[in-house]
Amino acid sequence: MSLSFDLVPGTVRTSVQRRREILRDPGFVTHFSDHMASAQWSSQAGWTDSRVTNYEPWTMSPGSAVFHYAQEIFEGLKIYRHEDSSIWLFRPEMNARRMIRSAHRMDLPQLPEEDFLASVHALARVDHEWVPSGSEMSYYLRPFMIADESFLGVHSAKQARYAVVGGPAAPYLADGLTPVDIWVTTTYSRAGNGGTGAAKCGGNYASSLLVQREAATFGCSQVLFTDAADHEWVEELGGMNFFAVTADGMVVTPPTSGTILDGITRDSILTLAPALGLTPQVRPLSLSELIASILGGNIVEAFACGTAAVVTPIGRLLHTKGEEVETVALASPLGEATRAIRRALVDIQWGRADDVHGWMHQVVV
Ligand code: PLP
Ligand code: COI
């Protein structure tokens, strides 16, 4: 039977004045909206207790499995306000399906697609006033699931919690349009064959934090990871997929092959590219080819993409070459292809272009 996420009576709301203040300058979800959707799971009872409550702290046993062995997964999707004030989700069924794949990899319970969709629609409906208007502004939803059974043996929990929280969001990197610098690491790895790279689990992000801080010391806002075995093949950034654009209009991204997150933005860009006169190419891209092609003028643009990052142009790649740090600058950081891809995507998301692929789902408030 499907879950229903009903609002419990008696929740409280932030004053209109305070909400407006937050919406004016939200950062990237520095404030959560008033409510959250949640549900509980146990191996005996399955999914129960689905509801929408105030966004509020949880009481949990310090022995909960998630605190010790990181049995956790999450998703990220946005709500977009269109000019007529209606609010919309972008391909939410893709997030639901990816969460099922992540749950499988982390041996957590699978939340059926329809229940995932019901939970995000329910929170969107209740907190619709928190969806900002204005260009580049959105409301970011964060569905997640944790193992909350209390024990210290290393085995899968028989008890879990699912919740959706969220809040207003400005672009994740810079202003979304200014090119960012990227630190290429050949020291640290994000994912290896057979590991958890294709799952959206917290551990992947925890292990990226040290090198992310190293990147910041070089003025870089994200890290580009290479394959764990040889550090030769370009994979993805800590929280975004990677694309390079050649001078003759190829948009190149590596195959996901188990170590890279199967980004919904990545998939959408591969779908949109041909209509923009660009040729999508999913193929292995070596770091040596990438650098040589940028220096030789064959790769002219590069960008990061993801729900949070949208399409963020890359200005320069910094990497270690022997004892030195080499800076490799893209010829056209916010070039024509990056602009065209970005525009095609955001115009669909914000309702300014025909949604020919049927990607947008209206939230009925
Ligand atoms: N890669 C990683 C590691 C991510 O965290 C994300 C963000 O969700 C992406 C890629 C992009 O995925 P999507 O476009 O589905 O947001
Ligand atoms: C997203 O884009 O949804 C992510 O999870 C990436 C993270 C950097 C916020």
mmCIF file of C-alpha atoms and ligand atoms in Angstrom:
data_model
loop_
_atom_site.group_PDB
_atom_site.id
_atom_site.type_symbol
_atom_site.label_atom_id
_atom_site.label_comp_id
_atom_site.label_asym_id
_atom_site.label_seq_id
_atom_site.Cartn_x
_atom_site.Cartn_y
_atom_site.Cartn_z
ATOM 1 C CA MET A 1 0.000 0.000 0.000
ATOM 2 C CA SER A 2 1.362 3.463 -0.786
ATOM 3 C CA LEU A 3 2.350 5.859 1.959
ATOM 4 C CA SER A 4 0.541 9.113 2.535
ATOM 5 C CA PHE A 5 2.490 12.058 3.850
ATOM 6 C CA ASP A 6 -0.174 14.116 5.659
ATOM 7 C CA LEU A 7 0.563 17.251 7.616
ATOM 8 C CA VAL A 8 0.224 16.653 11.359
ATOM 9 C CA PRO A 9 -2.029 19.288 12.963
ATOM 10 C CA GLY A 10 -0.607 22.188 14.944
ATOM 11 C CA THR A 11 2.722 22.863 13.210
ATOM 12 C CA VAL A 12 4.127 26.366 13.461
ATOM 13 C CA ARG A 13 5.361 28.638 10.690
ATOM 14 C CA THR A 14 8.058 31.287 10.428
ATOM 15 C CA SER A 15 6.693 34.835 10.231
ATOM 16 C CA VAL A 16 6.172 36.229 6.738
ATOM 17 C CA GLN A 17 8.674 38.989 7.424
ATOM 18 C CA ARG A 18 11.439 36.595 8.551
ATOM 19 C CA ARG A 19 10.761 34.256 5.627
ATOM 20 C CA ARG A 20 11.050 37.145 3.191
ATOM 21 C CA GLU A 21 14.348 38.162 4.761
ATOM 22 C CA ILE A 22 15.727 34.627 4.324
ATOM 23 C CA LEU A 23 14.444 34.366 0.757
ATOM 24 C CA ARG A 24 16.243 37.576 -0.194
ATOM 25 C CA ASP A 25 19.681 36.054 0.407
ATOM 26 C CA PRO A 26 19.347 32.318 1.025
ATOM 27 C CA GLY A 27 22.887 31.122 0.209
ATOM 28 C CA PHE A 28 22.830 27.399 -0.576
ATOM 29 C CA VAL A 29 20.279 26.104 1.959
ATOM 30 C CA THR A 30 21.593 27.919 4.982
ATOM 31 C CA HIS A 31 18.026 27.928 6.333
ATOM 32 C CA PHE A 32 15.632 25.019 6.273
ATOM 33 C CA SER A 33 11.951 25.642 5.656
ATOM 34 C CA ASP A 34 9.306 25.026 8.320
ATOM 35 C CA HIS A 35 8.467 21.404 7.610
ATOM 36 C CA MET A 36 9.916 17.999 6.803
ATOM 37 C CA ALA A 37 8.452 14.756 5.494
ATOM 38 C CA SER A 38 9.504 11.530 7.179
ATOM 39 C CA ALA A 39 8.833 7.818 7.505
ATOM 40 C CA GLN A 40 10.204 4.908 9.526
ATOM 41 C CA TRP A 41 11.180 1.448 8.376
ATOM 42 C CA SER A 42 11.747 -1.805 10.174
ATOM 43 C CA SER A 43 12.327 -5.233 8.736
ATOM 44 C CA GLN A 44 9.183 -6.529 10.505
ATOM 45 C CA ALA A 45 6.753 -3.680 9.767
ATOM 46 C CA GLY A 46 8.158 -2.225 6.528
ATOM 47 C CA TRP A 47 7.486 1.499 5.958
ATOM 48 C CA THR A 48 5.252 3.199 8.563
ATOM 49 C CA ASP A 49 4.688 6.556 10.284
ATOM 50 C CA SER A 50 4.835 8.618 7.111
ATOM 51 C CA ARG A 51 3.907 12.245 7.743
ATOM 52 C CA VAL A 52 4.848 15.902 7.434
ATOM 53 C CA THR A 53 5.871 17.585 10.685
ATOM 54 C CA ASN A 54 7.706 20.729 11.635
ATOM 55 C CA TYR A 55 11.418 20.666 10.758
ATOM 56 C CA GLU A 56 12.682 19.642 14.184
ATOM 57 C CA PRO A 57 15.523 17.798 15.927
ATOM 58 C CA TRP A 58 15.435 14.027 16.319
ATOM 59 C CA THR A 59 16.256 12.007 19.381
ATOM 60 C CA MET A 60 18.497 9.106 18.405
ATOM 61 C CA SER A 61 20.514 6.528 20.228
ATOM 62 C CA PRO A 62 24.261 7.274 20.071
ATOM 63 C CA GLY A 63 24.580 3.614 19.102
ATOM 64 C CA SER A 64 22.636 4.157 15.844
ATOM 65 C CA ALA A 65 24.396 2.375 12.998
ATOM 66 C CA VAL A 66 24.623 5.500 10.852
ATOM 67 C CA PHE A 67 26.921 7.196 13.382
ATOM 68 C CA HIS A 68 29.431 4.353 13.287
ATOM 69 C CA TYR A 69 29.382 2.711 9.889
ATOM 70 C CA ALA A 70 27.821 5.432 7.726
ATOM 71 C CA GLN A 71 24.905 3.392 6.406
ATOM 72 C CA GLU A 72 23.293 6.413 4.740
ATOM 73 C CA ILE A 73 22.106 7.623 1.350
ATOM 74 C CA PHE A 74 20.664 10.857 0.044
ATOM 75 C CA GLU A 75 19.249 12.659 -2.994
ATOM 76 C CA GLY A 76 19.090 16.235 -4.246
ATOM 77 C CA LEU A 77 16.443 17.863 -6.432
ATOM 78 C CA LYS A 78 15.002 21.330 -6.817
ATOM 79 C CA ILE A 79 11.650 23.089 -6.963
ATOM 80 C CA TYR A 80 11.467 25.849 -9.582
ATOM 81 C CA ARG A 81 9.015 28.754 -9.499
ATOM 82 C CA HIS A 82 7.728 29.699 -12.947
ATOM 83 C CA GLU A 83 6.719 33.198 -13.939
ATOM 84 C CA ASP A 84 3.014 32.483 -13.352
ATOM 85 C CA SER A 85 3.990 31.530 -9.780
ATOM 86 C CA SER A 86 3.345 27.786 -10.255
ATOM 87 C CA ILE A 87 6.002 25.461 -8.819
ATOM 88 C CA TRP A 88 7.622 22.487 -10.543
ATOM 89 C CA LEU A 89 9.962 19.536 -10.010
ATOM 90 C CA PHE A 90 12.513 18.425 -12.614
ATOM 91 C CA ARG A 91 12.598 14.676 -13.393
ATOM 92 C CA PRO A 92 11.903 13.635 -9.771
ATOM 93 C CA GLU A 93 11.297 10.027 -10.796
ATOM 94 C CA MET A 94 14.992 9.845 -11.751
ATOM 95 C CA ASN A 95 15.947 10.781 -8.180
ATOM 96 C CA ALA A 96 13.509 8.188 -6.839
ATOM 97 C CA ARG A 97 15.067 5.481 -9.008
ATOM 98 C CA ARG A 98 18.617 6.509 -8.157
ATOM 99 C CA MET A 99 17.749 6.395 -4.463
ATOM 100 C CA ILE A 100 16.544 2.830 -4.945
ATOM 101 C CA ARG A 101 19.892 1.959 -6.580
ATOM 102 C CA SER A 102 21.810 3.692 -3.776
ATOM 103 C CA ALA A 103 19.698 1.843 -1.187
ATOM 104 C CA HIS A 104 20.554 -1.449 -2.840
ATOM 105 C CA ARG A 105 24.299 -0.693 -2.757
ATOM 106 C CA MET A 106 24.235 0.410 0.896
ATOM 107 C CA ASP A 107 21.874 -2.405 1.895
ATOM 108 C CA LEU A 108 19.205 0.002 3.097
ATOM 109 C CA PRO A 109 15.470 -0.536 2.481
ATOM 110 C CA GLN A 110 14.168 0.575 -0.889
ATOM 111 C CA LEU A 111 11.552 3.305 -0.774
ATOM 112 C CA PRO A 112 9.138 2.714 -3.687
ATOM 113 C CA GLU A 113 9.201 5.370 -6.409
ATOM 114 C CA GLU A 114 5.595 6.428 -5.735
ATOM 115 C CA ASP A 115 6.333 6.958 -2.027
ATOM 116 C CA PHE A 116 9.435 9.006 -2.800
ATOM 117 C CA LEU A 117 7.342 11.153 -5.150
ATOM 118 C CA ALA A 118 4.540 11.474 -2.582
ATOM 119 C CA SER A 119 7.036 12.668 0.056
ATOM 120 C CA VAL A 120 8.642 15.361 -2.087
ATOM 121 C CA HIS A 121 5.287 16.586 -3.395
ATOM 122 C CA ALA A 122 3.922 16.709 0.177
ATOM 123 C CA LEU A 123 6.789 18.844 1.480
ATOM 124 C CA ALA A 124 6.715 21.048 -1.620
ATOM 125 C CA ARG A 125 2.987 21.613 -1.152
ATOM 126 C CA VAL A 126 3.211 22.483 2.547
ATOM 127 C CA ASP A 127 6.275 24.745 2.210
ATOM 128 C CA HIS A 128 5.485 26.203 -1.233
ATOM 129 C CA GLU A 129 5.851 29.729 0.112
ATOM 130 C CA TRP A 130 9.540 28.985 0.673
ATOM 131 C CA VAL A 131 10.192 28.546 -3.054
ATOM 132 C CA PRO A 132 11.912 31.750 -4.163
ATOM 133 C CA SER A 133 11.241 33.528 -7.403
ATOM 134 C CA GLY A 134 13.921 35.249 -9.415
ATOM 135 C CA SER A 135 16.540 33.991 -11.790
ATOM 136 C CA GLU A 136 18.813 31.187 -10.576
ATOM 137 C CA MET A 137 16.843 30.865 -7.318
ATOM 138 C CA SER A 138 15.128 27.636 -6.328
ATOM 139 C CA TYR A 139 14.214 25.457 -3.365
ATOM 140 C CA TYR A 140 16.555 22.491 -2.852
ATOM 141 C CA LEU A 141 15.022 19.262 -1.541
ATOM 142 C CA ARG A 142 17.193 16.802 0.316
ATOM 143 C CA PRO A 143 15.632 13.336 0.697
ATOM 144 C CA PHE A 144 17.844 11.045 2.794
ATOM 145 C CA MET A 145 17.802 7.744 4.620
ATOM 146 C CA ILE A 146 19.789 6.577 7.636
ATOM 147 C CA ALA A 147 20.192 3.332 9.547
ATOM 148 C CA ASP A 148 19.001 4.059 13.062
ATOM 149 C CA GLU A 149 19.121 0.691 14.777
ATOM 150 C CA SER A 150 21.382 0.747 17.828
ATOM 151 C CA PHE A 151 24.198 -1.854 17.912
ATOM 152 C CA LEU A 152 27.922 -2.005 17.264
ATOM 153 C CA GLY A 153 28.336 -5.134 15.193
ATOM 154 C CA VAL A 154 29.115 -4.507 11.547
ATOM 155 C CA HIS A 155 25.958 -5.625 9.803
ATOM 156 C CA SER A 156 22.969 -4.087 8.047
ATOM 157 C CA ALA A 157 20.424 -2.359 10.264
ATOM 158 C CA LYS A 158 16.890 -3.698 10.576
ATOM 159 C CA GLN A 159 15.597 -0.213 11.280
ATOM 160 C CA ALA A 160 15.899 2.961 9.210
ATOM 161 C CA ARG A 161 14.480 6.464 8.860
ATOM 162 C CA TYR A 162 13.723 8.376 5.707
ATOM 163 C CA ALA A 163 13.160 12.109 5.608
ATOM 164 C CA VAL A 164 12.969 15.020 3.205
ATOM 165 C CA VAL A 165 14.188 18.418 4.330
ATOM 166 C CA GLY A 166 15.010 21.463 2.247
ATOM 167 C CA GLY A 167 15.247 25.169 1.888
ATOM 168 C CA PRO A 168 15.748 28.070 -0.497
ATOM 169 C CA ALA A 169 18.898 27.918 -2.597
ATOM 170 C CA ALA A 170 21.045 30.281 -4.631
ATOM 171 C CA PRO A 171 23.609 28.828 -7.090
ATOM 172 C CA TYR A 172 26.057 26.465 -5.394
ATOM 173 C CA LEU A 173 29.286 27.705 -6.976
ATOM 174 C CA ALA A 174 29.991 31.431 -7.284
ATOM 175 C CA ASP A 175 27.035 33.101 -9.003
ATOM 176 C CA GLY A 176 26.504 30.138 -11.315
ATOM 177 C CA LEU A 177 27.967 31.951 -14.322
ATOM 178 C CA THR A 178 31.420 33.083 -13.254
ATOM 179 C CA PRO A 179 33.987 30.447 -14.255
ATOM 180 C CA VAL A 180 35.466 28.530 -11.312
ATOM 181 C CA ASP A 181 38.918 26.984 -10.914
ATOM 182 C CA ILE A 182 39.195 23.248 -10.295
ATOM 183 C CA TRP A 183 41.864 21.282 -8.461
ATOM 184 C CA VAL A 184 42.709 17.983 -10.170
ATOM 185 C CA THR A 185 43.842 15.381 -7.656
ATOM 186 C CA THR A 186 46.015 12.430 -8.561
ATOM 187 C CA THR A 187 46.697 11.696 -4.889
ATOM 188 C CA TYR A 188 43.254 11.073 -3.437
ATOM 189 C CA SER A 189 40.479 8.920 -4.875
ATOM 190 C CA ARG A 190 36.737 9.234 -4.655
ATOM 191 C CA ALA A 191 35.743 5.773 -5.830
ATOM 192 C CA GLY A 192 37.237 2.502 -6.967
ATOM 193 C CA ASN A 193 35.939 -0.434 -8.970
ATOM 194 C CA GLY A 194 33.321 -2.248 -6.943
ATOM 195 C CA GLY A 195 33.123 0.618 -4.458
ATOM 196 C CA THR A 196 30.328 3.072 -3.791
ATOM 197 C CA GLY A 197 31.050 5.721 -6.453
ATOM 198 C CA ALA A 198 27.743 5.191 -8.244
ATOM 199 C CA ALA A 199 25.745 5.433 -5.008
ATOM 200 C CA LYS A 200 24.796 8.760 -3.499
ATOM 201 C CA CYS A 201 26.024 7.951 -0.008
ATOM 202 C CA GLY A 202 27.472 10.315 2.584
ATOM 203 C CA GLY A 203 30.795 8.471 2.835
ATOM 204 C CA ASN A 204 31.753 9.490 -0.711
ATOM 205 C CA TYR A 205 31.446 13.120 0.330
ATOM 206 C CA ALA A 206 33.168 12.714 3.716
ATOM 207 C CA SER A 207 36.223 11.315 1.952
ATOM 208 C CA SER A 208 36.285 14.290 -0.420
ATOM 209 C CA LEU A 209 36.513 16.923 2.321
ATOM 210 C CA LEU A 210 40.254 16.827 3.008
ATOM 211 C CA VAL A 211 41.198 17.263 -0.636
ATOM 212 C CA GLN A 212 38.433 19.847 -1.028
ATOM 213 C CA ARG A 213 40.196 21.894 1.660
ATOM 214 C CA GLU A 214 43.527 21.339 -0.137
ATOM 215 C CA ALA A 215 41.847 22.636 -3.301
ATOM 216 C CA ALA A 216 40.681 25.761 -1.489
ATOM 217 C CA THR A 217 44.289 26.618 -0.569
ATOM 218 C CA PHE A 218 44.936 26.851 -4.336
ATOM 219 C CA GLY A 219 41.853 29.023 -4.843
ATOM 220 C CA CYS A 220 39.861 26.126 -6.317
ATOM 221 C CA SER A 221 36.226 25.556 -5.440
ATOM 222 C CA GLN A 222 35.913 21.877 -6.407
ATOM 223 C CA VAL A 223 38.069 18.809 -6.957
ATOM 224 C CA LEU A 224 38.226 16.766 -10.151
ATOM 225 C CA PHE A 225 38.895 13.123 -9.300
ATOM 226 C CA THR A 226 40.668 10.637 -11.534
ATOM 227 C CA ASP A 227 40.371 6.842 -11.443
ATOM 228 C CA ALA A 228 41.617 5.162 -8.277
ATOM 229 C CA ALA A 229 43.786 2.574 -10.043
ATOM 230 C CA ASP A 230 46.016 4.743 -12.229
ATOM 231 C CA HIS A 231 44.939 8.341 -11.621
ATOM 232 C CA GLU A 232 44.889 8.710 -15.372
ATOM 233 C CA TRP A 233 41.193 8.715 -16.319
ATOM 234 C CA VAL A 234 39.000 11.709 -15.631
ATOM 235 C CA GLU A 235 35.976 10.795 -13.495
ATOM 236 C CA GLU A 236 33.946 13.547 -11.840
ATOM 237 C CA LEU A 237 34.010 16.312 -9.282
ATOM 238 C CA GLY A 238 33.193 15.827 -5.594
ATOM 239 C CA GLY A 239 29.566 16.831 -6.147
ATOM 240 C CA MET A 240 29.147 17.284 -9.905
ATOM 241 C CA ASN A 241 29.738 15.588 -13.243
ATOM 242 C CA PHE A 242 32.376 16.847 -15.674
ATOM 243 C CA PHE A 243 32.105 17.801 -19.356
ATOM 244 C CA ALA A 244 34.726 19.054 -21.816
ATOM 245 C CA VAL A 245 33.814 20.737 -25.118
ATOM 246 C CA THR A 246 35.999 20.365 -28.193
ATOM 247 C CA ALA A 247 36.605 23.052 -30.794
ATOM 248 C CA ASP A 248 34.495 21.054 -33.264
ATOM 249 C CA GLY A 249 31.454 20.858 -31.009
ATOM 250 C CA MET A 250 31.787 17.526 -29.209
ATOM 251 C CA VAL A 251 30.570 17.533 -25.618
ATOM 252 C CA VAL A 252 32.572 14.822 -23.917
ATOM 253 C CA THR A 253 31.906 13.173 -20.571
ATOM 254 C CA PRO A 254 33.280 9.902 -19.180
ATOM 255 C CA PRO A 255 31.048 6.814 -18.950
ATOM 256 C CA THR A 256 29.649 6.281 -15.446
ATOM 257 C CA SER A 257 30.846 2.622 -15.287
ATOM 258 C CA GLY A 258 30.207 2.147 -11.568
ATOM 259 C CA THR A 259 32.624 4.726 -10.177
ATOM 260 C CA ILE A 260 30.816 7.914 -11.256
ATOM 261 C CA LEU A 261 27.405 9.143 -10.099
ATOM 262 C CA ASP A 262 24.825 8.871 -12.863
ATOM 263 C CA GLY A 263 23.845 12.546 -12.827
ATOM 264 C CA ILE A 264 20.360 13.583 -13.915
ATOM 265 C CA THR A 265 21.751 16.889 -15.169
ATOM 266 C CA ARG A 266 24.434 14.959 -17.098
ATOM 267 C CA ASP A 267 21.779 12.758 -18.696
ATOM 268 C CA SER A 268 19.652 15.810 -19.549
ATOM 269 C CA ILE A 269 22.611 17.567 -21.187
ATOM 270 C CA LEU A 270 23.411 14.484 -23.288
ATOM 271 C CA THR A 271 19.765 14.508 -24.418
ATOM 272 C CA LEU A 272 19.650 18.249 -25.164
ATOM 273 C CA ALA A 273 23.007 18.550 -26.960
ATOM 274 C CA PRO A 274 22.049 17.412 -30.508
ATOM 275 C CA ALA A 275 19.291 20.028 -30.846
ATOM 276 C CA LEU A 276 21.921 22.652 -30.021
ATOM 277 C CA GLY A 277 24.169 21.484 -32.850
ATOM 278 C CA LEU A 278 26.508 19.720 -30.419
ATOM 279 C CA THR A 279 27.561 16.076 -30.508
ATOM 280 C CA PRO A 280 27.387 14.219 -27.197
ATOM 281 C CA GLN A 281 30.229 11.804 -26.671
ATOM 282 C CA VAL A 282 30.362 9.438 -23.717
ATOM 283 C CA ARG A 283 33.869 8.059 -23.725
ATOM 284 C CA PRO A 284 36.877 7.636 -21.467
ATOM 285 C CA LEU A 285 38.879 10.850 -21.287
ATOM 286 C CA SER A 286 42.416 10.642 -19.968
ATOM 287 C CA LEU A 287 43.947 13.411 -17.930
ATOM 288 C CA SER A 288 46.864 13.606 -20.387
ATOM 289 C CA GLU A 289 44.468 14.001 -23.321
ATOM 290 C CA LEU A 290 42.458 16.617 -21.424
ATOM 291 C CA ILE A 291 45.486 18.740 -20.578
ATOM 292 C CA ALA A 292 47.184 18.315 -23.964
ATOM 293 C CA SER A 293 43.938 19.169 -25.759
ATOM 294 C CA ILE A 294 43.350 22.286 -23.684
ATOM 295 C CA LEU A 295 46.927 23.424 -24.296
ATOM 296 C CA GLY A 296 46.694 22.502 -27.985
ATOM 297 C CA GLY A 297 43.354 24.277 -28.491
ATOM 298 C CA ASN A 298 41.238 21.206 -29.198
ATOM 299 C CA ILE A 299 39.324 21.350 -25.912
ATOM 300 C CA VAL A 300 38.097 24.916 -25.512
ATOM 301 C CA GLU A 301 35.438 24.797 -22.809
ATOM 302 C CA ALA A 302 34.705 22.675 -19.757
ATOM 303 C CA PHE A 303 31.955 22.754 -17.193
ATOM 304 C CA ALA A 304 30.675 21.104 -14.031
ATOM 305 C CA CYS A 305 27.033 20.074 -13.845
ATOM 306 C CA GLY A 306 24.597 18.886 -11.242
ATOM 307 C CA THR A 307 21.380 19.813 -9.508
ATOM 308 C CA ALA A 308 23.140 22.169 -7.100
ATOM 309 C CA ALA A 309 25.732 23.456 -9.580
ATOM 310 C CA VAL A 310 23.368 23.593 -12.610
ATOM 311 C CA VAL A 311 25.989 24.187 -15.349
ATOM 312 C CA THR A 312 29.019 25.995 -13.945
ATOM 313 C CA PRO A 313 31.759 26.993 -16.371
ATOM 314 C CA ILE A 314 35.324 26.000 -15.528
ATOM 315 C CA GLY A 315 38.009 28.651 -15.991
ATOM 316 C CA ARG A 316 41.191 26.786 -15.147
ATOM 317 C CA LEU A 317 42.389 23.361 -14.054
ATOM 318 C CA LEU A 318 45.242 23.214 -11.559
ATOM 319 C CA HIS A 319 47.224 20.014 -11.158
ATOM 320 C CA THR A 320 50.581 18.865 -9.849
ATOM 321 C CA LYS A 321 53.274 18.216 -12.406
ATOM 322 C CA GLY A 322 56.313 16.822 -10.621
ATOM 323 C CA GLU A 323 56.968 19.232 -7.753
ATOM 324 C CA GLU A 324 55.148 22.107 -9.455
ATOM 325 C CA VAL A 325 51.509 23.120 -9.753
ATOM 326 C CA GLU A 326 50.579 23.677 -13.392
ATOM 327 C CA THR A 327 47.638 25.911 -14.287
ATOM 328 C CA VAL A 328 45.849 25.080 -17.507
ATOM 329 C CA ALA A 329 43.378 27.716 -18.693
ATOM 330 C CA LEU A 330 40.389 26.932 -20.902
ATOM 331 C CA ALA A 331 40.358 29.123 -24.022
ATOM 332 C CA SER A 332 36.655 30.086 -23.683
ATOM 333 C CA PRO A 333 35.553 29.499 -20.096
ATOM 334 C CA LEU A 334 31.974 30.649 -20.566
ATOM 335 C CA GLY A 335 31.976 29.775 -24.234
ATOM 336 C CA GLU A 336 29.139 29.393 -26.677
ATOM 337 C CA ALA A 337 28.496 25.692 -26.067
ATOM 338 C CA THR A 338 28.436 26.035 -22.269
ATOM 339 C CA ARG A 339 26.096 29.018 -22.559
ATOM 340 C CA ALA A 340 23.783 27.234 -24.992
ATOM 341 C CA ILE A 341 23.593 24.079 -22.846
ATOM 342 C CA ARG A 342 23.037 26.080 -19.693
ATOM 343 C CA ARG A 343 20.320 28.188 -21.294
ATOM 344 C CA ALA A 344 18.519 25.195 -22.810
ATOM 345 C CA LEU A 345 18.444 23.464 -19.426
ATOM 346 C CA VAL A 346 17.460 26.392 -17.215
ATOM 347 C CA ASP A 347 14.843 27.586 -19.700
ATOM 348 C CA ILE A 348 13.089 24.236 -19.343
ATOM 349 C CA GLN A 349 13.494 24.191 -15.565
ATOM 350 C CA TRP A 350 12.163 27.711 -15.092
ATOM 351 C CA GLY A 351 9.385 27.209 -17.638
ATOM 352 C CA ARG A 352 10.665 29.571 -20.339
ATOM 353 C CA ALA A 353 10.996 26.866 -22.997
ATOM 354 C CA ASP A 354 8.730 24.062 -24.173
ATOM 355 C CA ASP A 355 9.185 20.963 -22.076
ATOM 356 C CA VAL A 356 9.302 18.651 -25.098
ATOM 357 C CA HIS A 357 10.754 15.761 -23.081
ATOM 358 C CA GLY A 358 8.055 15.875 -20.373
ATOM 359 C CA TRP A 359 10.636 16.469 -17.636
ATOM 360 C CA MET A 360 8.693 18.975 -15.522
ATOM 361 C CA HIS A 361 6.137 17.871 -12.921
ATOM 362 C CA GLN A 362 3.871 20.504 -11.429
ATOM 363 C CA VAL A 363 3.340 20.575 -7.670
ATOM 364 C CA VAL A 364 -0.323 21.262 -7.039
ATOM 365 C CA VAL A 365 -0.555 23.516 -4.006
HETATM 366 N N1 PLP B 1 28.232 13.661 -9.102
HETATM 367 C C1 PLP B 1 28.155 13.776 -7.761
HETATM 368 C C2 PLP B 1 29.238 13.146 -6.954
HETATM 369 C C3 PLP B 1 27.094 14.469 -7.171
HETATM 370 O O1 PLP B 1 27.022 14.599 -5.855
HETATM 371 C C4 PLP B 1 26.111 15.041 -8.006
HETATM 372 C C5 PLP B 1 24.981 15.756 -7.414
HETATM 373 O O2 PLP B 1 23.948 15.248 -7.180
HETATM 374 C C6 PLP B 1 26.221 14.880 -9.383
HETATM 375 C C7 PLP B 1 27.299 14.183 -9.903
HETATM 376 C C8 PLP B 1 25.187 15.427 -10.305
HETATM 377 O O3 PLP B 1 24.009 14.688 -10.225
HETATM 378 P P1 PLP B 1 22.603 15.352 -10.532
HETATM 379 O O4 PLP B 1 22.741 16.000 -11.842
HETATM 380 O O5 PLP B 1 21.655 14.219 -10.534
HETATM 381 O O6 PLP B 1 22.358 16.313 -9.431
HETATM 382 C C1 COI B 2 23.396 17.993 -5.746
HETATM 383 O O1 COI B 2 23.727 18.635 -6.723
HETATM 384 O O2 COI B 2 22.214 17.709 -5.518
HETATM 385 C C2 COI B 2 24.393 17.472 -4.792
HETATM 386 O O3 COI B 2 24.065 16.609 -4.013
HETATM 387 C C3 COI B 2 25.750 18.025 -4.770
HETATM 388 C C4 COI B 2 26.152 18.692 -3.525
HETATM 389 C C5 COI B 2 27.442 19.388 -3.808
HETATM 390 C C6 COI B 2 25.162 19.657 -2.951
#
